[in-house]
XYZ file of C-alpha atoms in Angstrom:
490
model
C 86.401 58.024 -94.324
C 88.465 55.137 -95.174
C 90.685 52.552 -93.950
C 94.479 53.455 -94.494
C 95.825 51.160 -92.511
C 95.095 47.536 -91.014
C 97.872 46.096 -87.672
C 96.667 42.725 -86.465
C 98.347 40.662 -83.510
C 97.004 37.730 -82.458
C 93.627 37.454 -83.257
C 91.624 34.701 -84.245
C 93.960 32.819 -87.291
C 95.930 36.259 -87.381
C 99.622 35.954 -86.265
C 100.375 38.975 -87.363
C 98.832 41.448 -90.361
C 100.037 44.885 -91.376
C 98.230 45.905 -94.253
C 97.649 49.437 -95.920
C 94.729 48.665 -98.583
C 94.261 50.366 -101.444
C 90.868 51.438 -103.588
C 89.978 47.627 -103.864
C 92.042 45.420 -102.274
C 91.568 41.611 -102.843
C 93.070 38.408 -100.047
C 93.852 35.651 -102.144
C 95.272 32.050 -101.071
C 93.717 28.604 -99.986
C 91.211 27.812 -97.761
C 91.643 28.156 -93.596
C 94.578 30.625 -94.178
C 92.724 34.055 -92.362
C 91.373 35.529 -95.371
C 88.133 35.947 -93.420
C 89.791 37.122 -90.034
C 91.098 39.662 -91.813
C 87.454 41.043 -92.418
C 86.659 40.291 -89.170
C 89.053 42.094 -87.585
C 87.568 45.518 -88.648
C 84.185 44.590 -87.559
C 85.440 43.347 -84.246
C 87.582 46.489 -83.843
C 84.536 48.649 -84.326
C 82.219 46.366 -82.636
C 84.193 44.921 -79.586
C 85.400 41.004 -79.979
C 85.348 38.124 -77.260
C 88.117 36.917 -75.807
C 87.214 33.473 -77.574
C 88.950 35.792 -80.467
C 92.645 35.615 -79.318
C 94.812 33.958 -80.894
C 95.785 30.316 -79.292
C 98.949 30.270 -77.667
C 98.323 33.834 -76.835
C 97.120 35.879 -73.974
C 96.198 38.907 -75.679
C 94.966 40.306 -79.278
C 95.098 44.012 -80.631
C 93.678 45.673 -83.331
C 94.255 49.056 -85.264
C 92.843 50.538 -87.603
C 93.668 54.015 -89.116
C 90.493 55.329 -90.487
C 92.178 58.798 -92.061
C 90.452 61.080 -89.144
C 90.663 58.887 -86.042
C 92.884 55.839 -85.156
C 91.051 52.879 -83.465
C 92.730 50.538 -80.681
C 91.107 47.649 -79.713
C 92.622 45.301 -76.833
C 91.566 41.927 -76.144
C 92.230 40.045 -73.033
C 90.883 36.934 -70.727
C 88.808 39.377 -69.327
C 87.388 41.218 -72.028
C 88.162 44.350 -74.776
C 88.946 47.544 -74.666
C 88.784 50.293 -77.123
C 90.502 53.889 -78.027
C 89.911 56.096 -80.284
C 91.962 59.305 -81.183
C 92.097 61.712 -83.921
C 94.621 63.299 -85.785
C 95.645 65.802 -82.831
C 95.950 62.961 -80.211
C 92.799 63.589 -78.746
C 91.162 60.878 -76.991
C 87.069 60.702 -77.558
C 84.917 59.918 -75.055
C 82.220 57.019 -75.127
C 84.216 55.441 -78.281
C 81.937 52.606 -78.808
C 78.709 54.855 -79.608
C 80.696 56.660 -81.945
C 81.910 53.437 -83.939
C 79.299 51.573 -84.064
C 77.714 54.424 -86.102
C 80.566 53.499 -88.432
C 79.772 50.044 -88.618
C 76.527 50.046 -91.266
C 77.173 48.717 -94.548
C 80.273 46.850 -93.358
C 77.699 44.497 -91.805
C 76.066 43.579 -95.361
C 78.445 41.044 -97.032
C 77.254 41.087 -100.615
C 78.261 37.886 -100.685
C 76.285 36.340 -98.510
C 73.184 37.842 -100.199
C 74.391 36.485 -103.566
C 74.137 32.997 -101.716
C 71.780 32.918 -99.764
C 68.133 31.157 -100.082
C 65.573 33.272 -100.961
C 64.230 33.519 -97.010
C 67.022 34.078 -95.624
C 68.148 36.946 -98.508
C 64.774 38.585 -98.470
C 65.303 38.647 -94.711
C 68.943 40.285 -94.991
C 67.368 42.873 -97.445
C 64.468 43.643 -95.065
C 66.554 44.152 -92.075
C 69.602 46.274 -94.311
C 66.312 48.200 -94.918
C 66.175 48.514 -91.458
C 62.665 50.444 -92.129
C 59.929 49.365 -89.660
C 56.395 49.899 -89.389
C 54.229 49.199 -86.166
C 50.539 47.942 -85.875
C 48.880 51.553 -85.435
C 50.542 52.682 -88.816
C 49.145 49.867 -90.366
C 45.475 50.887 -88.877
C 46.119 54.717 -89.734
C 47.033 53.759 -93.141
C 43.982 51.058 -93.486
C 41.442 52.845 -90.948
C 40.859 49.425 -89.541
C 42.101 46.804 -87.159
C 44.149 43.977 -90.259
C 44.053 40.587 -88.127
C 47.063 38.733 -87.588
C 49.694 41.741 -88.317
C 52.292 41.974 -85.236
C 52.953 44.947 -83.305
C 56.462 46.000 -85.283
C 58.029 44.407 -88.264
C 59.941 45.192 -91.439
C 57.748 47.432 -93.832
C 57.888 45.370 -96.394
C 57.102 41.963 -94.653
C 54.388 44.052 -92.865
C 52.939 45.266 -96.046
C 52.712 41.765 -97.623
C 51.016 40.890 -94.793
C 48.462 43.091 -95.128
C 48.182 42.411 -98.859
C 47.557 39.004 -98.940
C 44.745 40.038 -95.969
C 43.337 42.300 -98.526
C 44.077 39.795 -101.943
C 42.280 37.001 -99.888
C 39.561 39.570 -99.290
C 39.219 40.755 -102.587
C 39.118 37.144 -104.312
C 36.005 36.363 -101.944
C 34.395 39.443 -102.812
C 35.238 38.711 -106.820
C 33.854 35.828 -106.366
C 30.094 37.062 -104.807
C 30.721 39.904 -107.547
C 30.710 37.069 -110.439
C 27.439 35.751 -109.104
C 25.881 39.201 -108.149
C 26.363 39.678 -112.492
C 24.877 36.719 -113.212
C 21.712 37.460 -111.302
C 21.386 40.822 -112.370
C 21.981 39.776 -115.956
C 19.061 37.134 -115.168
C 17.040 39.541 -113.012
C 17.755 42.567 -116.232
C 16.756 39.546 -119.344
C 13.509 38.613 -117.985
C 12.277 42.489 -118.146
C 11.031 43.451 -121.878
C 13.438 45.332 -123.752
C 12.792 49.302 -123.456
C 9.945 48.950 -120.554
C 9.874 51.101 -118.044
C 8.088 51.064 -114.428
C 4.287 52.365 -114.763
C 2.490 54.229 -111.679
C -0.532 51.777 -110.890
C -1.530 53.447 -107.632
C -3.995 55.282 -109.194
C -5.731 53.195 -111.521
C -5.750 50.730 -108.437
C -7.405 52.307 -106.176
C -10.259 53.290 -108.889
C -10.074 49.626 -109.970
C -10.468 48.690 -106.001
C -13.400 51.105 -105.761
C -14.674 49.840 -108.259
C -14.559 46.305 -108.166
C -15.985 46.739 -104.374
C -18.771 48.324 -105.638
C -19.717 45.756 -108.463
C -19.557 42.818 -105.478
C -21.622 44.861 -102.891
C -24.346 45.491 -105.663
C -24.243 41.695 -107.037
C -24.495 40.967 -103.604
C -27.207 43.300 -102.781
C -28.954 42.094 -106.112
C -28.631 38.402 -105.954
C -30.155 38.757 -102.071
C -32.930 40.197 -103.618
C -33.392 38.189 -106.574
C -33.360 35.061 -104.179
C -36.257 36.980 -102.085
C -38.235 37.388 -105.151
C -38.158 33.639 -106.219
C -39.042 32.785 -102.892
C -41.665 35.467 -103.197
C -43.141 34.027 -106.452
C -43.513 30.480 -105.096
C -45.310 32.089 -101.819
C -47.587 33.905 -103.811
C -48.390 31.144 -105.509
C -49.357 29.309 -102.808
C -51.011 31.891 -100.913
C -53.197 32.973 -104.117
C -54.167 29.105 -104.594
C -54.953 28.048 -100.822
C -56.813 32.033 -100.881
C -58.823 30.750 -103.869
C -59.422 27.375 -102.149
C -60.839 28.871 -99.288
C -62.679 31.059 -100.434
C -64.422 28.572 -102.236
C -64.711 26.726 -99.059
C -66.207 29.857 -97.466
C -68.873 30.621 -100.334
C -70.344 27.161 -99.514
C -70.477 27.283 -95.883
C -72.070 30.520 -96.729
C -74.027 29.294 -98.499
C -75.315 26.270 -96.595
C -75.429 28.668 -93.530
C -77.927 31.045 -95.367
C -80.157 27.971 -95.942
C -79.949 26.525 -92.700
C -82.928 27.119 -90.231
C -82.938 26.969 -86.584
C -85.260 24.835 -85.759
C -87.272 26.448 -81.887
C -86.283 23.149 -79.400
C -88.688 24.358 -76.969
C -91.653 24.222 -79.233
C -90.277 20.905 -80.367
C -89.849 19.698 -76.213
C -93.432 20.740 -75.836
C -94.492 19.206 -79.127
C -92.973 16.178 -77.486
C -94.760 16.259 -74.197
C -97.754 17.168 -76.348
C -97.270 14.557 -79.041
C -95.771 11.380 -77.162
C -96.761 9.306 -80.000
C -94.711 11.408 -81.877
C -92.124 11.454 -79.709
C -89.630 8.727 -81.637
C -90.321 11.513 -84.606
C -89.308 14.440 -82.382
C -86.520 12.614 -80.880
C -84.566 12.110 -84.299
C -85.391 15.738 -85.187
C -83.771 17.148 -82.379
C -80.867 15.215 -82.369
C -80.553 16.328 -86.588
C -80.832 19.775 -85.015
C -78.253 19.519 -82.724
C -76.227 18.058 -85.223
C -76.951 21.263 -87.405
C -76.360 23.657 -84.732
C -73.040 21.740 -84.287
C -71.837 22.170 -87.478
C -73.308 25.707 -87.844
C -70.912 26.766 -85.080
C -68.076 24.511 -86.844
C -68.945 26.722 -90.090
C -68.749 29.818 -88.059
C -65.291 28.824 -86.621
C -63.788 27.729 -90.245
C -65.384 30.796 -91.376
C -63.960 32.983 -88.834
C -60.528 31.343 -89.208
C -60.434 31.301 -93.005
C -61.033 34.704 -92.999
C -57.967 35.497 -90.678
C -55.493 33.422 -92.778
C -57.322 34.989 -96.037
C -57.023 38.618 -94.131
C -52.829 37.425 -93.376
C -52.262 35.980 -97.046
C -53.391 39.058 -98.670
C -51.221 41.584 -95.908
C -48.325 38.604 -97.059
C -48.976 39.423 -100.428
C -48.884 42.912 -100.159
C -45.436 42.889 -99.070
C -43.636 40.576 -101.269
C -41.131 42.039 -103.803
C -41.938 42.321 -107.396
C -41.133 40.482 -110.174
C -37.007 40.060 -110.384
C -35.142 43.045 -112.999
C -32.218 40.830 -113.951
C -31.096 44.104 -115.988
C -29.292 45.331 -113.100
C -27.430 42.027 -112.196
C -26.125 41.662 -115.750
C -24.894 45.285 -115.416
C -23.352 44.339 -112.046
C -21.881 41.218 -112.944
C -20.638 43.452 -116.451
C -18.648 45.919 -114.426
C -16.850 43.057 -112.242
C -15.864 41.343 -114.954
C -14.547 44.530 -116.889
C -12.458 45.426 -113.546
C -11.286 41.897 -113.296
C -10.062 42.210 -116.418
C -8.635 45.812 -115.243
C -7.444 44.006 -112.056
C -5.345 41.209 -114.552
C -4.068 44.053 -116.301
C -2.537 45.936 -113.292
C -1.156 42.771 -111.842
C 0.422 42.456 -115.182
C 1.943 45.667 -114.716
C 2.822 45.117 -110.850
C 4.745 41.949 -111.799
C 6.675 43.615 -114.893
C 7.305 46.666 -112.743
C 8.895 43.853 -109.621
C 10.643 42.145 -112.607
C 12.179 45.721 -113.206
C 12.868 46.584 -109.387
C 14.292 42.993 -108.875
C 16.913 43.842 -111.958
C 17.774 47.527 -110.565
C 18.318 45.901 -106.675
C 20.478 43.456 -108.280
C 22.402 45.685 -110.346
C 22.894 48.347 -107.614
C 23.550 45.277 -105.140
C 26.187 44.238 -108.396
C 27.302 48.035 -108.294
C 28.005 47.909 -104.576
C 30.208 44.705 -104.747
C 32.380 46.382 -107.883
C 32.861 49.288 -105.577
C 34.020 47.446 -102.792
C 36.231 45.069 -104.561
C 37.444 48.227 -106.297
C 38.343 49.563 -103.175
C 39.807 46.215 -101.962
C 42.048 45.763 -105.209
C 43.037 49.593 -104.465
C 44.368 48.167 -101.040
C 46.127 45.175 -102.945
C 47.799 47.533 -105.097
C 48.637 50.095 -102.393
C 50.485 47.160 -100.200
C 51.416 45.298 -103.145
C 52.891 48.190 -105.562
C 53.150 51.886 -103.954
C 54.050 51.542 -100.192
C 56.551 49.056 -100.635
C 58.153 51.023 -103.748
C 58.229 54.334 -101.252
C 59.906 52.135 -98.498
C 62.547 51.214 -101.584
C 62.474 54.665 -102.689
C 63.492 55.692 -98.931
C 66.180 53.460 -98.299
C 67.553 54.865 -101.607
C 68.375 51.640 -103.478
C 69.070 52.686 -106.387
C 67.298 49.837 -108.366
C 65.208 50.348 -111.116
C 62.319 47.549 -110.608
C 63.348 46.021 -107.086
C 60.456 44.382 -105.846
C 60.110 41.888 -102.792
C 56.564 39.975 -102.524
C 57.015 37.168 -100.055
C 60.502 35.217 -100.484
C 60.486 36.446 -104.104
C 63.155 39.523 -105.078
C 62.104 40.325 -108.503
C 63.815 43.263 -110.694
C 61.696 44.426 -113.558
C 59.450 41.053 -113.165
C 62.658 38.886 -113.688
C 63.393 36.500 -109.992
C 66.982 37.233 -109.013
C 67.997 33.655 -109.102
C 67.541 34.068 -113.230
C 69.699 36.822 -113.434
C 73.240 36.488 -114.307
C 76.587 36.498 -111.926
C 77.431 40.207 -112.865
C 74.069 41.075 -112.492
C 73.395 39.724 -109.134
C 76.655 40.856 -108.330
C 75.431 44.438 -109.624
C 72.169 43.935 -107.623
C 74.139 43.230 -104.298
C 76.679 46.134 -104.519
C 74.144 48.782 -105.720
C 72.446 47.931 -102.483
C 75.178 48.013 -100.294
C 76.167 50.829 -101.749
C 72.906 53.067 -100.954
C 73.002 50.726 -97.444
C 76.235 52.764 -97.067
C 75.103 55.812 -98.409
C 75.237 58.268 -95.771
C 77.795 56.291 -93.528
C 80.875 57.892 -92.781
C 83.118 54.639 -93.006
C 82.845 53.996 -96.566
C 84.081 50.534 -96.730
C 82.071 47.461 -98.405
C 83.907 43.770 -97.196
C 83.411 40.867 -99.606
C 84.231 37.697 -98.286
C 84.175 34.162 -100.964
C 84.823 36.233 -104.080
C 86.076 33.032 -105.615
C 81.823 32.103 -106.114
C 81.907 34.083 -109.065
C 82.712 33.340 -112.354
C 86.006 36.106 -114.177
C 83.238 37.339 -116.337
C 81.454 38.639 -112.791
C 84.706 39.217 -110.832
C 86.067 41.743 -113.747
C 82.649 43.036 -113.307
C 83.089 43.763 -110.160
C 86.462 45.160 -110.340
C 85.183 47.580 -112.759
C 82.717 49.017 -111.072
C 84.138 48.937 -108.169
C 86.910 51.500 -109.593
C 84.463 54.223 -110.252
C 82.578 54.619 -106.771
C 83.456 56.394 -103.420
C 84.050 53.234 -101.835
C 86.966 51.388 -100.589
C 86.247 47.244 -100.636
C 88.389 44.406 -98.878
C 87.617 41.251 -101.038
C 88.542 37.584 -100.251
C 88.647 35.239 -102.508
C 90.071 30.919 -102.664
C 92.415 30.629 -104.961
C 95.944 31.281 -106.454
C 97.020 35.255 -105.947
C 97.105 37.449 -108.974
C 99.033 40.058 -110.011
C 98.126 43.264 -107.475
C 96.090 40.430 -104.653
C 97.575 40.017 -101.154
C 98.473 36.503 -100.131
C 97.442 35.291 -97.222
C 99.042 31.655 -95.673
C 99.198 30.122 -92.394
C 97.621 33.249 -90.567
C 100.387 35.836 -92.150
């Protein structure tokens, strides 16, 4: 479908247009003339108009447009617009405006104004000519978790960026704990010796436990004794020299006891009563008697008494230990130190065989990290490269390279802004152009032709000639040959 003919009355800086545009079709002349209303016009005759529209001086505007199949009408008055819509047999259609603004699509996207814009504002025209949208739980089924900060709905490829730079930011942190996670496990990995391996010490400690347990109970056990035995040996000392003592003491008070007499004191008394002259005589011997008989029983006592400790000195001495074996301590105190020296050799072992398990839970700890910032960079590349391409891929744009990251439109790595006129110009139409792919109306408008350069503009022209578009082109300046002049609204 495409526009055959153009009737304008009254609107906007339009006195009065009748046009019937070709293949490419260019409004020339200065600036403020209509060039623009002319544009305008179809939109508004597609897409209704306000009656700020009509022309001053006027009460009324019209518009039609013969679009091959179906003729539009569109009124403007005070109180509003009105539109028709016929087709080749004179039928009216019902509900006209659904049916146009189907028509209106790429005749919204002034290539133009993309080729000018700043880079926000042109990524933004690109996202929305996209027009492809993604929603919050499409981001989560894609993901399998909640992104923060992603809105509910938004263009896919502002969406996506969002969700890269969640992931990029992600994946630098985790980069980050990855470099240090390498550097302890190539610290943890150099302090092991080269080629040794873990040993099983389980056994050879618990033997080693047995029997270093042993060794102390018997050194233990022996030493006890050993100090009994001294102690022994200085109490049999002293028991066999106080034994020898008193027996000694007991030989003589034997002895003197064997030669001892007991004088009869009754004889004596008598003697006394019988011998009173002798009675100072008898006196002194009975008092050296008693003193004999004293110290007989004293004897007996010590006797008696000596004989008990004697009798409890040898039972003593019966009981003490023997003389000390030191053989067996040396043997003890032999097999302790061999299993300390075991005991040094397994903790040896136990702290090479940590040194090796502290190297293996850093490098599977370092392992862990690579995976998940694998996984994360996988993300970053998913949001970064392959969505966004299949979104590019969908819309059809038929542009080898196109990528949009942010405010930046890149194609094949190279920023827009440092291509050339014709090849913006090339970038522009070629998206239009799959914009307008499968619209019916097949009409691109291109409004301030006069920004680019004859190099671009022949561009244009030329490849404008071999597509299944028709274009209405404006441009400031003075007509050329085949250009429609447009002055003071005519």
């Amino acid at each position: 479908m495409r526009v055959l003919s153009l009737h304008i009355r009254n609107f906007a800086g339009i006195l009065e247009a009748d046009i019937k545009p070709g293949k490419v079709t260019i409004f020339s002349g200065r600036n403020k003339q209509g060039k623009t209303t002319l544009l305008n016009a179809i939109k508004a005759a597609l897409d209704g108009a306000d009656p700020i529209e009509i022309r001053q001086g006027s009460t009324r505007a019209e518009i039609l447009v013969d679009l091959e199949d179906i003729k539009v009408r569109r009124r403007i008055t005070p109180s509003g617009s009105t539109v028709e819509v016929t087709n080749s047999e004179g039928f009216t259609r019902k509900a006209p405006q659904a049916y146009l603004s189907s028509l209106l699509g790429a005749v919204q996207f002034n290539p133009m104004e993309f080729h000018r814009a700043k880079k926000a504002d042109r990524t933004k025209m690109l996202l929305e000519a996209i027009a492809r949208k993604v929603t919050f739980e499409e981001i989560i089924e894609i993901t399998g978790e909640v992104v923060p900060g992603i809105p509910k709905e938004g263009p896919a490829l502002l969406m996506y960026d969002l969700v890269r730079k969640h992931y990029y930011i992600l994946r630098a942190a985790k980069n980050k704990e990855l470099v240090n996670r390498r550097e302890l496990a190539r610290t943890a990995r150099a302090k092991v010796p080269e080629g040794y391996l873990i040993n099983a010490t389980s056994g050879r400690e618990e033997a080693m436990s047995r029997a270093r347990d042993a060794a102390r109970s018997d050194i233990s056990r022996l030493e006890a004794e050993k100090k009994s035995a001294e102690q022994a040996a200085v109490t049999r000392t002293k028991l066999a020299d106080r034994i020898r003592k008193n027996e000694g003491i007991l030989e003589s008070a034997r002895t003197t006891l064997a030669e001892e007499k007991a004088p009869d004191v009754a004889v004596l008394a008598k003697k006394v009563e019988e011998l009173r002259l002798a009675l100072r005589a008898a006196e002194e011997a009975l008092q050296v008697g008693g003193a004999i008989i004293a110290n007989m029983d004293r004897l007996r006592s010590d006797i008696s008494a000596m004989e008990t400790t004697i009798a409890q000195d040898k039972d003593t001495l019966a009981g003490l230990p023997g003389i000390f074996d030191e053989a067996p301590l040396t043997e003890a105190r032999e097999v302790l130190s061999l299993t300390a020296a075991e005991e040094k050799a397994i903790t040896e072992v136990r702290a090479l065989n940590e040194l090796v398990e502290d190297a293996e839970e850093s490098e599977s700890a370092r392992d862990a990290l690579q995976s998940e910032a694998d996984t994360l960079d996988e993300m970053v590349i998913r949001f970064r490269d392959d969505l966004p391409a299949q979104v590019l891929r969908e819309a059809k744009l038929p542009i080898e390279g196109l990528k949009i990251d942010g405010d930046d439109i890149t194609v094949g790595g190279i920023p827009i802004d440092n291509l050339s006129g014709t090849e913006k110009m090339e970038l522009a139409l070629s998206i239009v152009r799959a914009l307008a792919a499968d619209n019916p109306l097949k009409l691109i408008c291109i409004d301030g032709a006069e920004q680019l350069d004859d190099e671009s503009l022949a561009a244009f022209e030329k490849q404008a000639a071999g597509d299944g578009f028709q274009y209405l082109v404006t441009r400031v300046g003075t007509p050329r040959e085949g250009e429609i002049e447009v002055a003071g609204g005519k």
